Amino acid sequence: MAHALLTLILWLVTPSIAWSLTFEGYHSQGEIRSFLVRLTAENPQLIRFQTLGYSDAGRPIDLVTLTSGDRETLPAIYINGTHHGDEKSSTEATLGLLDYLVQHKDESLVRDLLSSYTIYIQPLVNPDGHASNTRFDANGVDPNRDYAIPGHTEEDAFKTPIVRIVRTLMDRVKFRAALALHSGMEGVLWAWGHSATRPPDADQFFTIARLMAKTMGIEQFRQSFDDYPSQGEFIDYAYMAHGTLALTLEVSHAPTPPPKDLEGVVRRATLGMMTFLLAVSDLDRGGLTITRNSTTARDIIPWARIQMRGFGRTH
């Protein structure tokens, strides 16, 4: 099936997505877990639910995987939210993607993704920070500065159990691509954050990030270092240690926007995440035109025609 983003038109049908979960307000951790368990029970051939471990305060760290194919052999893509507990729109956005994939599982684009990849979704990397509405874990450590990179070695890193859980998962699965959701700005970032050096896959990162930014109607897409230098980020570790194409999606200017704005944030973030998934798929099929990492690169998609089924215009 022709699947390249160069020719892709996602049909516009109605302005309302078929949510099974409402986004009129933020969900508690109990509600999030109940949602994951319910979707798993309703879709046993598609979804598996597991608890990866527990935080310092004993809160469960849950994960769902989605695929209609062989979980052991298909390439895997990992999407996580809430490294920073006060960035609650990132939590909700992971739920939006999960809901979208399940509600639209019989449509051709989603069906093709789910037969080609195993998609891992972890809404809460840092449940203790989420509970206390803080960036940090229960011991005051920033989880997104706790990964090993050059200059921040294994001995200095992985102090938090929640980040060790992520490391164990990544050691086991070897993800093809990953997306870490944050909030506090609107933009798409890629490795490296610890260095101004261009990564080996800079043009692939640039192309994917640019597609996501264009479909979401946001202006910022850049190497993470150019946003601000940082040590110990998830995306740097994932790319350095495993060769995972790892990006950050910042979903909203406010870490936790007002509830009245939440549904719009989740809609747009889901559109960006779907673009990410489709771009990785097209890259793997050889159908994605790689654009040079240059601000003068030409548009490669007629963006005015691109619409995600169920979303309507986002900007």
Coordinates of C-alpha atoms in Angstrom, one line a residue:
M1 CA 0.0 0.0 0.0
A2 CA 1.3 3.4 -0.9
H3 CA 2.1 5.0 2.5
A4 CA 4.6 7.7 1.9
L5 CA 3.9 11.0 3.6
L6 CA 4.8 12.7 0.3
T7 CA 1.4 11.6 -1.1
L8 CA -0.5 11.1 2.1
I9 CA -3.9 12.8 2.5
L10 CA -5.6 12.1 5.8
W11 CA -9.3 12.5 5.1
L12 CA -11.2 15.1 7.0
V13 CA -14.6 13.8 8.2
T14 CA -15.9 15.5 11.3
P15 CA -14.4 18.0 13.8
S16 CA -15.0 15.6 16.8
I17 CA -12.8 12.6 17.5
A18 CA -14.5 9.4 18.7
W19 CA -13.0 9.7 22.2
S20 CA -13.8 7.1 24.8
L21 CA -12.1 9.3 27.4
T22 CA -13.0 12.9 28.0
F23 CA -10.4 15.6 28.3
E24 CA -12.5 18.2 30.1
G25 CA -10.2 18.0 33.1
Y26 CA -7.1 16.2 34.3
H27 CA -7.2 12.5 35.3
S28 CA -6.0 11.1 38.6
Q29 CA -3.6 8.3 38.6
G30 CA -6.3 5.9 39.7
E31 CA -8.4 7.0 36.7
I32 CA -5.5 6.6 34.4
R33 CA -4.8 3.1 35.6
S34 CA -8.5 2.2 35.3
F35 CA -8.5 3.5 31.7
L36 CA -5.5 1.4 30.8
V37 CA -7.0 -1.7 32.4
R38 CA -10.4 -1.2 30.8
L39 CA -9.0 -0.7 27.3
T40 CA -6.9 -3.8 27.7
A41 CA -9.9 -5.9 28.8
E42 CA -11.9 -4.6 25.9
N43 CA -9.2 -5.2 23.3
P44 CA -7.3 -8.3 24.5
Q45 CA -6.0 -9.2 21.0
L46 CA -4.5 -5.7 20.6
I47 CA -3.4 -4.4 24.0
R48 CA -1.3 -5.8 26.8
F49 CA -1.0 -4.1 30.2
Q50 CA 1.9 -4.5 32.6
T51 CA 3.4 -2.9 35.6
L52 CA 7.1 -2.2 35.1
G53 CA 7.9 -1.5 38.7
Y54 CA 7.2 1.0 41.4
S55 CA 8.4 4.5 42.3
D56 CA 10.2 5.5 45.5
A57 CA 6.8 6.2 47.1
G58 CA 5.4 2.8 45.9
R59 CA 3.3 4.1 43.1
P60 CA 2.9 1.7 40.1
I61 CA 4.6 2.5 36.8
D62 CA 2.3 1.1 34.1
L63 CA 2.8 0.4 30.4
V64 CA 0.6 -0.7 27.6
T65 CA 1.7 -2.2 24.3
L66 CA -0.4 -2.2 21.2
T67 CA 0.0 -4.4 18.1
S68 CA -1.9 -6.7 15.9
G69 CA 1.2 -8.5 14.9
D70 CA 4.0 -10.6 16.5
R71 CA 5.1 -8.6 19.6
E72 CA 8.4 -10.5 19.7
T73 CA 9.6 -9.8 16.1
L74 CA 8.0 -6.4 15.0
P75 CA 10.1 -3.2 15.4
A76 CA 9.0 -1.2 18.5
I77 CA 8.3 2.4 19.1
Y78 CA 8.2 3.9 22.6
I79 CA 6.2 7.0 23.7
N80 CA 6.4 8.2 27.3
G81 CA 5.0 11.1 29.3
T82 CA 5.5 12.8 32.6
H83 CA 9.3 12.7 33.2
H84 CA 8.4 15.9 35.0
G85 CA 5.4 15.5 37.2
D86 CA 4.1 19.1 36.9
E87 CA 3.9 18.7 33.1
K88 CA 0.5 17.1 33.2
S89 CA -0.6 17.9 29.7
S90 CA 2.1 15.4 28.6
T91 CA 0.4 12.7 30.7
E92 CA -3.0 13.5 29.1
A93 CA -1.5 13.5 25.6
T94 CA -0.3 9.9 25.9
L95 CA -3.8 8.9 26.8
G96 CA -5.1 10.8 23.8
L97 CA -2.9 8.9 21.5
L98 CA -3.8 5.5 23.1
D99 CA -7.5 6.4 22.8
Y100 CA -7.1 7.4 19.2
L101 CA -5.3 4.3 18.2
V102 CA -7.9 2.1 19.8
Q103 CA -10.9 3.9 18.5
H104 CA -9.6 4.1 15.0
K105 CA -7.9 0.6 14.9
D106 CA -10.0 -0.5 11.9
E107 CA -9.1 2.4 9.7
S108 CA -6.4 1.8 7.2
L109 CA -3.6 4.1 8.5
V110 CA -3.9 2.9 12.1
R111 CA -4.4 -0.7 11.1
D112 CA -1.2 -0.6 9.0
L113 CA 0.8 0.9 11.9
L114 CA -0.5 -1.6 14.3
S115 CA 0.3 -4.5 12.0
S116 CA 3.9 -3.2 11.4
Y117 CA 5.0 -2.1 14.8
T118 CA 4.5 -2.7 18.5
I119 CA 3.8 0.6 20.1
Y120 CA 4.7 1.1 23.8
I121 CA 2.9 3.8 25.7
Q122 CA 3.9 4.8 29.2
P123 CA 1.8 7.7 30.5
L124 CA 3.6 8.2 33.9
V125 CA 7.4 8.0 34.1
N126 CA 7.4 10.0 37.3
P127 CA 4.2 9.2 39.3
D128 CA 5.5 10.7 42.5
G129 CA 6.2 14.0 40.8
H130 CA 2.7 13.9 39.2
A131 CA 1.1 13.3 42.6
S132 CA 3.0 16.2 44.2
N133 CA 2.8 18.4 41.1
T134 CA 6.6 18.9 40.9
R135 CA 9.2 18.5 38.3
F136 CA 11.2 16.2 40.5
D137 CA 10.9 12.7 41.9
A138 CA 10.2 11.9 45.6
N139 CA 13.8 12.6 46.5
G140 CA 14.2 15.8 44.6
V141 CA 15.9 14.4 41.6
D142 CA 15.1 15.6 38.0
P143 CA 14.5 12.3 36.2
N144 CA 15.3 13.9 32.8
R145 CA 18.8 14.7 34.0
D146 CA 19.4 11.2 35.4
Y147 CA 20.4 9.3 32.2
A148 CA 23.9 8.3 31.2
I149 CA 25.6 10.3 28.5
P150 CA 29.2 11.4 27.8
G151 CA 30.4 13.4 30.8
H152 CA 27.5 11.9 32.9
T153 CA 28.5 8.3 33.3
E154 CA 26.6 5.3 34.5
E155 CA 28.2 5.9 38.0
D156 CA 26.7 9.4 38.0
A157 CA 23.4 8.4 36.5
F158 CA 20.4 6.2 37.1
K159 CA 20.0 7.3 40.7
T160 CA 16.2 7.1 40.5
P161 CA 14.3 3.8 40.3
I162 CA 11.9 5.3 37.8
V163 CA 14.8 6.0 35.4
R164 CA 16.3 2.6 36.0
I165 CA 12.9 1.1 35.0
V166 CA 13.1 3.0 31.7
R167 CA 16.7 1.8 31.2
T168 CA 15.7 -1.8 31.8
L169 CA 12.8 -1.5 29.3
M170 CA 15.1 0.0 26.7
D171 CA 17.8 -2.7 27.3
R172 CA 15.1 -5.4 26.7
V173 CA 13.2 -4.0 23.8
K174 CA 15.8 -2.0 21.6
F175 CA 13.3 0.5 20.3
R176 CA 13.5 1.7 16.7
A177 CA 12.2 5.2 17.7
A178 CA 11.0 7.0 20.8
L179 CA 9.1 10.2 21.7
A180 CA 9.3 11.8 25.1
L181 CA 6.4 14.1 25.9
H182 CA 7.0 17.3 27.9
S183 CA 5.3 20.7 28.3
G184 CA 6.4 24.2 29.1
M185 CA 6.8 25.2 25.4
E186 CA 5.5 24.2 22.1
G187 CA 8.1 22.5 19.9
V188 CA 9.9 19.4 18.7
L189 CA 13.5 18.7 19.8
W190 CA 16.0 16.0 19.0
A191 CA 19.4 14.8 20.3
W192 CA 21.8 16.0 21.2
G193 CA 21.0 18.1 24.3
H194 CA 24.4 17.8 25.9
S195 CA 26.4 18.9 22.8
A196 CA 26.1 21.3 19.9
T197 CA 27.6 18.6 17.6
R198 CA 25.2 17.5 14.9
P199 CA 24.1 13.9 15.5
P200 CA 24.8 11.3 12.7
D201 CA 21.1 11.2 11.8
A202 CA 20.6 15.0 12.0
D203 CA 18.8 15.1 8.6
Q204 CA 16.4 12.4 9.6
F205 CA 15.7 14.1 12.9
F206 CA 15.2 17.4 11.2
T207 CA 12.8 15.9 8.6
I208 CA 10.6 14.1 11.2
A209 CA 10.5 17.1 13.6
R210 CA 9.6 19.5 10.8
L211 CA 6.8 17.2 9.7
M212 CA 5.4 17.1 13.2
A213 CA 5.7 20.9 13.7
K214 CA 4.0 21.6 10.4
T215 CA 1.1 19.4 11.1
M216 CA 0.7 20.8 14.6
G217 CA 1.0 24.4 13.5
I218 CA 4.0 25.2 15.7
E219 CA 7.1 27.0 14.8
Q220 CA 9.8 25.6 17.0
F221 CA 11.8 22.5 15.9
R222 CA 15.5 22.3 16.6
Q223 CA 18.3 20.2 18.1
S224 CA 17.7 20.2 21.9
F225 CA 21.1 21.9 22.6
D226 CA 19.9 24.9 20.6
D227 CA 16.9 25.2 22.9
Y228 CA 19.2 25.0 25.9
P229 CA 22.2 22.8 26.8
S230 CA 21.3 20.0 29.3
Q231 CA 23.0 16.9 30.7
G232 CA 21.4 13.5 31.2
E233 CA 18.3 13.7 29.0
F234 CA 16.3 10.7 27.9
I235 CA 16.6 11.4 24.2
D236 CA 20.4 11.6 24.4
Y237 CA 20.7 8.4 26.3
A238 CA 18.2 6.6 24.0
Y239 CA 20.1 7.7 20.9
M240 CA 23.6 7.2 22.3
A241 CA 23.1 3.8 24.0
H242 CA 20.6 2.2 21.6
G243 CA 20.6 4.1 18.3
T244 CA 16.9 4.9 18.9
L245 CA 15.6 7.8 16.9
A246 CA 14.5 9.8 20.0
L247 CA 12.8 13.1 20.0
T248 CA 11.0 15.3 22.5
L249 CA 7.6 16.7 21.8
E250 CA 6.7 19.8 24.0
V251 CA 2.9 19.9 23.8
S252 CA 1.9 23.1 25.5
H253 CA 3.3 26.4 26.6
A254 CA 1.9 25.9 30.1
P255 CA 3.2 22.8 31.9
T256 CA -0.4 22.2 33.1
P257 CA -2.8 24.3 31.0
P258 CA -6.3 25.3 32.3
P259 CA -8.8 22.4 32.0
K260 CA -10.7 24.4 29.4
D261 CA -7.7 24.2 27.0
L262 CA -6.8 20.6 27.6
E263 CA -8.8 18.9 24.9
G264 CA -7.3 21.2 22.2
V265 CA -3.8 20.5 23.5
V266 CA -4.5 16.7 23.5
R267 CA -5.9 16.9 20.0
R268 CA -3.0 18.7 18.6
A269 CA -0.5 16.5 20.4
T270 CA -2.2 13.4 19.1
L271 CA -1.9 14.8 15.6
G272 CA 1.8 15.3 16.1
M273 CA 2.3 11.9 17.6
M274 CA 0.5 10.3 14.7
T275 CA 2.7 12.2 12.3
F276 CA 5.7 10.9 14.2
L277 CA 4.5 7.3 13.8
L278 CA 3.7 7.7 10.2
A279 CA 7.0 9.4 9.4
V280 CA 9.0 6.6 11.1
S281 CA 7.0 4.1 9.1
D282 CA 7.6 5.9 5.9
L283 CA 11.3 6.2 6.7
D284 CA 11.5 2.4 7.3
R285 CA 9.8 1.8 4.0
G286 CA 12.1 4.1 2.1
G287 CA 9.2 6.4 1.3
L288 CA 10.2 9.5 3.3
T289 CA 12.1 12.2 1.5
I290 CA 14.9 13.3 3.8
T291 CA 15.3 17.1 4.0
R292 CA 18.7 18.6 4.7
N293 CA 19.0 20.2 8.2
S294 CA 18.6 23.7 6.9
T295 CA 16.1 26.5 7.5
T296 CA 15.8 27.1 3.8
A297 CA 14.7 23.6 2.9
R298 CA 11.5 23.5 0.8
D299 CA 8.2 22.1 2.0
I300 CA 7.9 18.5 1.0
I301 CA 4.2 18.0 1.7
P302 CA 1.1 20.0 0.8
W303 CA 0.3 20.7 4.4
A304 CA -2.9 22.6 3.8
R305 CA -4.4 19.4 2.6
I306 CA -3.3 17.2 5.5
Q307 CA -6.0 16.4 8.1
M308 CA -6.1 13.7 10.7
R309 CA -9.4 11.8 10.7
G310 CA -11.6 13.0 13.4
F311 CA -9.6 16.1 14.3
G312 CA -10.6 18.9 11.8
R313 CA -8.2 21.8 11.6
T314 CA -5.9 22.4 14.5
H315 CA -4.7 25.8 13.6

